[in-house]
Coordinates of C-alpha atoms in Angstrom, one line a residue:
Chain A
X239 CA -76.7 36.7 -12.4
X240 CA -76.7 37.3 -16.2
X241 CA -80.1 37.2 -17.8
X242 CA -80.5 34.0 -20.0
X243 CA -79.3 34.4 -23.5
X244 CA -76.7 37.3 -22.7
X245 CA -73.3 35.8 -23.7
X246 CA -70.2 37.8 -23.6
X247 CA -66.6 37.4 -25.0
X248 CA -63.5 38.8 -23.3
X249 CA -60.5 39.8 -25.5
X250 CA -57.2 40.1 -24.3
X251 CA -55.2 42.9 -26.3
X252 CA -51.7 43.8 -26.7
X253 CA -51.0 47.4 -27.8
X254 CA -47.7 47.8 -29.6
X255 CA -46.4 51.3 -30.2
X256 CA -43.6 53.6 -29.5
X257 CA -45.4 55.5 -26.7
X258 CA -47.9 54.4 -24.0
X259 CA -51.6 55.2 -24.6
X260 CA -54.0 56.4 -21.9
X261 CA -57.2 54.5 -21.0
X262 CA -59.4 57.3 -22.4
X263 CA -57.5 57.4 -25.8
X264 CA -57.7 53.6 -26.1
X265 CA -61.4 53.5 -25.3
X266 CA -62.2 56.4 -27.7
X267 CA -60.2 54.7 -30.5
X268 CA -62.0 51.5 -30.0
X269 CA -65.4 53.2 -30.3
X270 CA -64.2 55.4 -33.3
X271 CA -63.0 52.3 -35.2
X272 CA -66.4 50.5 -34.6
X273 CA -68.4 53.4 -35.5
X274 CA -66.2 53.8 -38.8
X275 CA -66.7 50.2 -39.8
X276 CA -70.2 49.3 -38.8
X277 CA -72.0 52.7 -38.0
X278 CA -73.8 53.8 -34.8
X279 CA -76.4 51.1 -35.1
X280 CA -73.7 48.3 -35.4
X281 CA -71.6 49.8 -32.7
X282 CA -74.6 49.8 -30.4
X283 CA -75.0 46.0 -30.7
X284 CA -71.3 45.4 -29.8
X285 CA -71.8 46.2 -25.9
X286 CA -68.2 47.1 -25.9
X287 CA -66.5 47.8 -22.5
X288 CA -62.8 48.3 -21.6
X289 CA -62.7 45.9 -18.5
X290 CA -59.0 46.2 -17.5
X291 CA -56.1 48.2 -18.8
X292 CA -52.6 48.1 -17.8
X293 CA -50.8 51.0 -19.5
X294 CA -47.3 50.1 -18.4
X295 CA -47.6 46.5 -19.8
X296 CA -49.6 47.7 -22.7
X297 CA -52.2 45.1 -22.1
X298 CA -56.0 45.6 -22.1
X299 CA -59.1 43.3 -21.8
X300 CA -62.2 44.4 -23.4
X301 CA -65.7 42.8 -23.3
X302 CA -68.2 42.4 -26.2
X303 CA -71.4 40.6 -26.9
X304 CA -70.6 37.2 -28.4
X305 CA -72.8 37.9 -31.4
X306 CA -70.6 40.7 -32.3
X307 CA -67.3 39.0 -31.7
X308 CA -66.2 39.1 -35.3
X309 CA -67.1 42.8 -35.7
X310 CA -65.2 43.7 -32.6
X311 CA -62.2 41.8 -33.8
X312 CA -62.3 43.5 -37.2
X313 CA -62.7 46.9 -35.4
X314 CA -59.7 46.1 -33.2
X315 CA -57.6 44.9 -36.0
X316 CA -58.4 48.0 -38.2
X317 CA -56.7 50.4 -35.6
X318 CA -53.5 51.8 -37.0
X319 CA -53.0 55.0 -34.8
X320 CA -54.1 56.4 -31.5
X321 CA -53.9 60.2 -31.1
X322 CA -51.9 60.5 -34.3
X323 CA -49.3 58.0 -33.3
X324 CA -49.0 54.7 -35.2
X325 CA -49.9 51.6 -33.1
X326 CA -51.1 48.0 -33.8
X327 CA -53.4 46.2 -31.4
X328 CA -53.1 42.4 -31.6
X329 CA -55.7 40.1 -30.1
X330 CA -54.0 37.6 -28.0
X331 CA -56.8 35.5 -26.6
X332 CA -60.6 35.3 -26.6
X333 CA -62.6 33.7 -23.8
X334 CA -66.1 33.4 -22.6
X335 CA -65.3 34.4 -19.0
X336 CA -62.8 36.8 -17.4
X337 CA -61.6 34.2 -15.0
X338 CA -60.7 31.8 -17.9
X339 CA -59.0 34.4 -19.8
X340 CA -56.8 35.5 -16.9
X341 CA -56.0 31.8 -16.1
X342 CA -55.0 31.3 -19.7
X343 CA -52.7 34.4 -19.7
X344 CA -51.1 33.2 -16.5
X345 CA -50.3 29.9 -18.1
Chain B
X1217 CA -52.2 22.6 -36.0
X1218 CA -52.7 24.9 -38.9
X1219 CA -49.6 26.6 -40.5
X1220 CA -50.0 30.0 -41.8
X1221 CA -48.2 31.9 -44.7
X1222 CA -48.0 35.7 -45.4
X1223 CA -47.2 35.7 -49.1
X1224 CA -46.7 39.4 -49.4
X1225 CA -44.5 41.0 -46.7
X1226 CA -42.8 44.1 -47.9
X1227 CA -39.8 45.3 -45.8
X1228 CA -37.2 47.5 -47.3
X1229 CA -34.6 44.8 -48.5
X1230 CA -31.7 47.3 -48.3
X1231 CA -32.2 47.6 -44.6
X1232 CA -31.3 44.3 -43.0
X1233 CA -32.6 45.4 -39.3
X1234 CA -36.1 46.3 -40.9
X1235 CA -36.2 42.9 -42.6
X1236 CA -35.3 41.1 -39.4
X1237 CA -37.8 43.1 -37.4
X1238 CA -40.6 42.2 -39.7
X1239 CA -39.7 38.7 -40.1
X1240 CA -39.5 38.3 -36.2
X1241 CA -42.8 40.0 -35.9
X1242 CA -44.3 37.7 -38.5
X1243 CA -43.2 34.7 -36.4
X1244 CA -44.6 36.3 -33.3
X1245 CA -48.0 36.8 -35.0
X1246 CA -48.1 33.1 -36.0
X1247 CA -46.7 33.0 -39.5
X1248 CA -44.3 30.1 -40.4
X1249 CA -43.8 31.1 -44.1
X1250 CA -43.4 34.6 -45.7
X1251 CA -42.9 35.7 -49.3
X1252 CA -40.9 38.9 -49.9
X1253 CA -41.1 40.5 -53.2
X1254 CA -37.6 40.9 -54.7
X1255 CA -36.1 42.9 -57.4
X1256 CA -35.8 40.9 -60.6
X1257 CA -32.0 41.6 -60.7
X1258 CA -31.3 40.6 -57.1
X1259 CA -28.2 38.6 -56.5
X1260 CA -27.9 35.1 -55.2
X1261 CA -25.9 36.2 -52.1
X1262 CA -28.8 38.7 -51.2
X1263 CA -31.3 35.8 -51.4
X1264 CA -29.0 33.6 -49.2
X1265 CA -28.6 36.5 -46.7
X1266 CA -32.5 36.9 -46.6
X1267 CA -32.8 33.1 -46.2
X1268 CA -30.4 33.1 -43.2
X1269 CA -32.4 36.1 -41.5
X1270 CA -35.7 34.1 -42.0
X1271 CA -34.3 30.9 -40.9
X1272 CA -32.9 32.5 -37.7
X1273 CA -36.4 33.7 -36.9
X1274 CA -37.7 30.1 -37.8
X1275 CA -39.6 31.5 -40.8
X1276 CA -39.5 29.8 -44.2
X1277 CA -38.7 32.4 -47.0
X1278 CA -40.5 32.2 -50.4
X1279 CA -38.9 34.2 -53.1
X1280 CA -41.3 36.3 -55.0
X1281 CA -41.4 38.7 -57.9
X1282 CA -44.1 41.3 -58.6
X1283 CA -44.4 41.9 -62.4
X1284 CA -46.1 45.2 -63.5
X1285 CA -46.1 45.0 -67.3
X1286 CA -47.8 47.6 -69.5
X1287 CA -48.6 45.2 -72.3
X1288 CA -49.3 41.5 -72.6
X1289 CA -46.2 41.0 -74.7
X1290 CA -44.0 42.6 -72.0
X1291 CA -45.7 40.1 -69.6
X1292 CA -45.0 37.1 -71.7
X1293 CA -41.3 38.3 -72.0
X1294 CA -41.0 38.8 -68.3
X1295 CA -42.6 35.3 -67.5
X1296 CA -40.0 33.6 -69.8
X1297 CA -37.1 35.4 -68.0
X1298 CA -38.3 34.9 -64.4
X1299 CA -40.4 31.9 -64.0
X1300 CA -37.5 29.5 -63.2
X1301 CA -35.8 32.0 -60.9
X1302 CA -38.5 32.8 -58.4
X1303 CA -41.0 30.6 -56.4
X1304 CA -44.0 32.9 -56.7
X1305 CA -44.8 35.1 -59.7
X1306 CA -47.5 37.9 -59.1
X1307 CA -48.7 40.1 -61.8
X1308 CA -50.1 43.5 -60.9
X1309 CA -52.9 43.9 -63.5
X1310 CA -53.0 47.5 -64.6
X1311 CA -54.7 47.1 -67.9
X1312 CA -57.4 44.7 -69.0
X1313 CA -55.2 42.9 -71.7
X1314 CA -52.6 42.3 -69.1
X1315 CA -55.1 40.9 -66.7
X1316 CA -56.6 38.4 -69.3
X1317 CA -53.2 37.3 -70.4
X1318 CA -52.1 36.7 -66.8
X1319 CA -55.3 34.8 -66.0
X1320 CA -54.9 32.4 -68.8
X1321 CA -51.0 31.9 -68.4
X1322 CA -50.2 28.9 -66.2
X1323 CA -47.0 30.4 -65.2
X1324 CA -48.7 33.2 -63.2
X1325 CA -49.5 32.3 -59.6
X1326 CA -51.1 35.5 -58.3
X1327 CA -53.3 38.1 -59.8
X1328 CA -53.1 41.3 -58.0
X1329 CA -55.2 44.4 -58.7
X1330 CA -54.3 47.9 -57.6
X1331 CA -56.6 49.3 -55.0
X1332 CA -56.8 52.7 -56.5
X1333 CA -60.1 53.1 -58.1
X1334 CA -62.7 50.7 -59.3
X1335 CA -61.8 51.1 -63.1
X1336 CA -58.3 49.4 -62.3
X1337 CA -60.0 46.2 -60.8
X1338 CA -60.5 43.9 -63.7
X1339 CA -61.4 40.8 -61.9
X1340 CA -64.9 40.0 -63.4
X1341 CA -66.5 36.7 -64.3
X1342 CA -64.6 36.3 -67.7
X1343 CA -61.3 36.8 -65.7
X1344 CA -62.3 34.3 -63.0
X1345 CA -63.1 31.7 -65.8
X1346 CA -59.6 32.1 -67.3
X1347 CA -57.9 32.1 -63.9
X1348 CA -59.7 29.0 -62.6
X1349 CA -58.7 27.0 -65.6
X1350 CA -55.0 28.2 -65.3
X1351 CA -54.8 27.6 -61.6
X1352 CA -54.2 31.3 -60.9
X1353 CA -55.1 32.7 -57.5
X1354 CA -56.5 36.0 -56.7
X1355 CA -54.5 37.8 -54.1
X1356 CA -56.2 40.2 -51.7
X1357 CA -53.9 42.5 -49.8
X1358 CA -55.1 43.6 -46.3
X1359 CA -52.8 46.6 -45.8
X1360 CA -55.0 49.1 -47.8
X1361 CA -57.9 48.1 -45.7
X1362 CA -56.0 49.4 -42.7
X1363 CA -54.5 52.5 -44.2
X1364 CA -57.3 53.8 -46.3
X1365 CA -60.0 55.9 -44.6
X1366 CA -63.5 57.1 -45.3
X1367 CA -64.9 56.8 -48.8
X1368 CA -61.8 55.3 -50.3
X1369 CA -62.0 52.3 -47.8
X1370 CA -65.8 51.9 -48.6
X1371 CA -65.1 51.6 -52.3
X1372 CA -62.4 49.1 -51.6
X1373 CA -64.5 46.9 -49.4
X1374 CA -67.2 47.2 -52.0
X1375 CA -64.8 45.9 -54.8
X1376 CA -63.4 43.3 -52.6
X1377 CA -66.9 42.0 -51.8
X1378 CA -67.7 41.6 -55.5
X1379 CA -64.4 39.9 -56.3
X1380 CA -64.5 37.5 -53.4
X1381 CA -68.1 36.5 -54.4
X1382 CA -66.9 36.0 -58.1
X1383 CA -63.9 34.0 -57.0
X1384 CA -65.9 31.7 -54.8
X1385 CA -68.5 31.1 -57.6
X1386 CA -66.0 30.4 -60.2
X1387 CA -63.6 28.3 -58.0
X1388 CA -60.7 30.6 -58.0
X1389 CA -58.5 30.2 -55.0
X1390 CA -58.0 33.3 -52.9
X1391 CA -54.9 34.2 -51.1
X1392 CA -55.0 36.8 -48.3
X1393 CA -51.8 38.5 -47.7
X1394 CA -50.7 41.4 -45.6
X1395 CA -48.9 43.7 -48.0
X1396 CA -47.3 45.4 -44.9
X1397 CA -44.6 47.8 -45.4
X1398 CA -44.2 48.5 -41.6
X1399 CA -44.7 46.4 -38.5
X1400 CA -47.7 48.4 -37.3
X1401 CA -49.5 47.2 -40.6
X1402 CA -49.0 43.6 -39.7
X1403 CA -51.8 41.5 -38.3
X1404 CA -52.2 37.9 -37.1
X1405 CA -54.0 35.4 -39.3
X1406 CA -57.1 35.4 -37.2
X1407 CA -57.3 39.2 -37.2
X1408 CA -57.0 39.0 -41.1
X1409 CA -59.7 36.6 -41.1
X1410 CA -61.8 38.8 -38.9
X1411 CA -61.1 41.8 -41.3
X1412 CA -62.0 39.4 -44.3
X1413 CA -65.5 39.4 -42.7
X1414 CA -65.9 43.0 -43.9
X1415 CA -66.1 41.7 -47.5
X1416 CA -68.2 38.7 -46.6
X1417 CA -65.6 36.1 -46.6
X1418 CA -66.6 33.4 -44.1
X1419 CA -63.9 32.7 -41.4
X1420 CA -63.1 29.2 -42.7
X1421 CA -62.6 30.3 -46.1
X1422 CA -60.4 33.3 -44.9
X1423 CA -58.3 31.0 -42.8
X1424 CA -57.8 28.7 -45.9
X1425 CA -56.7 31.7 -47.9
X1426 CA -54.0 32.3 -45.2
X1427 CA -52.8 28.7 -44.8
X1428 CA -53.8 25.8 -47.1
X1429 CA -54.1 27.8 -50.5
X1430 CA -50.7 29.6 -50.1
X1431 CA -49.0 26.5 -48.8
X1432 CA -50.1 24.3 -51.4
X1433 CA -49.2 26.9 -54.1
X1434 CA -45.6 27.2 -52.7
X1435 CA -45.3 23.4 -52.5
X1436 CA -46.4 22.9 -56.1
X1437 CA -43.9 25.6 -57.3
X1438 CA -41.1 24.2 -55.3
X1439 CA -41.8 20.8 -56.8
X1440 CA -41.8 22.2 -60.3
X1441 CA -38.5 24.1 -59.7
X1442 CA -36.7 21.1 -58.3
X1443 CA -34.2 19.5 -60.6
X1444 CA -36.1 16.1 -60.4
X1445 CA -39.4 17.4 -61.9
X1446 CA -40.1 16.3 -65.3
X1447 CA -43.8 17.0 -65.9
X1448 CA -47.0 17.2 -63.8
X1449 CA -47.1 13.8 -62.0
X1450 CA -43.7 12.6 -63.4
X1451 CA -40.6 13.1 -61.5
X1452 CA -37.1 11.4 -61.4
X1453 CA -37.1 8.9 -58.6
X1454 CA -33.8 7.2 -59.1
X1455 CA -30.9 7.6 -61.6
X1456 CA -27.8 5.6 -62.4
X1457 CA -26.7 2.2 -63.6
X1458 CA -28.8 0.3 -61.1
X1459 CA -31.9 1.4 -63.0
X1460 CA -33.1 -1.3 -65.6
X1461 CA -33.1 -0.2 -69.1
X1462 CA -36.3 -0.8 -71.3

């Protein structure tokens, strides 16, 4: 059970680029982008996690605190390269639960 | 459902596959209207070819010209030449005199300021007052926010925060556009709205700057350019012998 008041948001991402990206590179880039834009204090509030990653389909699901959703979206949108290769990461859907997000993606 | 417009998509016009790729990407991201800056001497054939590419991708094309005059006299000359030929006229203000002239001229739709350096951004309160009475909008391009890094981006965000606050206070409409030259610099409307939060623009205002403001601007200009337009609020409804003479 989540403690009362802890609300999360799950974001479905689509990574578009010429080459596939490893899980570690994606996670490092997400953190780098968040720290660049909001600093270490801001990044610490996001509670960012890479929940699922499909490197073949270039899809990922990340989790963040609901209070820092806009910060996370800005950090994701500001990514233009991973490991020196140009990429764009688009946010496809946002949901309050992982179950609902997966259901939305299937439909 | 909200309809979104990107009034500054910059594909290489000479490369049809590049144009097609970017327009298709714009549709995929949720835009239903895009404006592509064209050269002032572009032929009608080229424009109709671009229109076809866009309509094949279910996107509405808006013709746009970017004027970069050195003096206000040159600006007036360009406006006389191009106002009736393009649906959107944007002026890149590289000097204060050009910025002031562009802000008070009703033929100018968008005021754009180069992102290189604070000294080239002339959007202050006086400029905003002139722009609000002439119905000109402030254009904010998002591509530099993605491509710049470090101190240059910090300075840009700081300038944009000041300009967005002035525009809001003076009632100057703001238009957010991508300014993307490549597909990897293109972002969806909601991603742009999230990025606009970096310069303290609230999400609702940012979404308006990507939908209602650009759409109403294009609609107003299209009506003005239509052959039935006479004056603001006056248009030809019916012609011919059936109309009673006074």
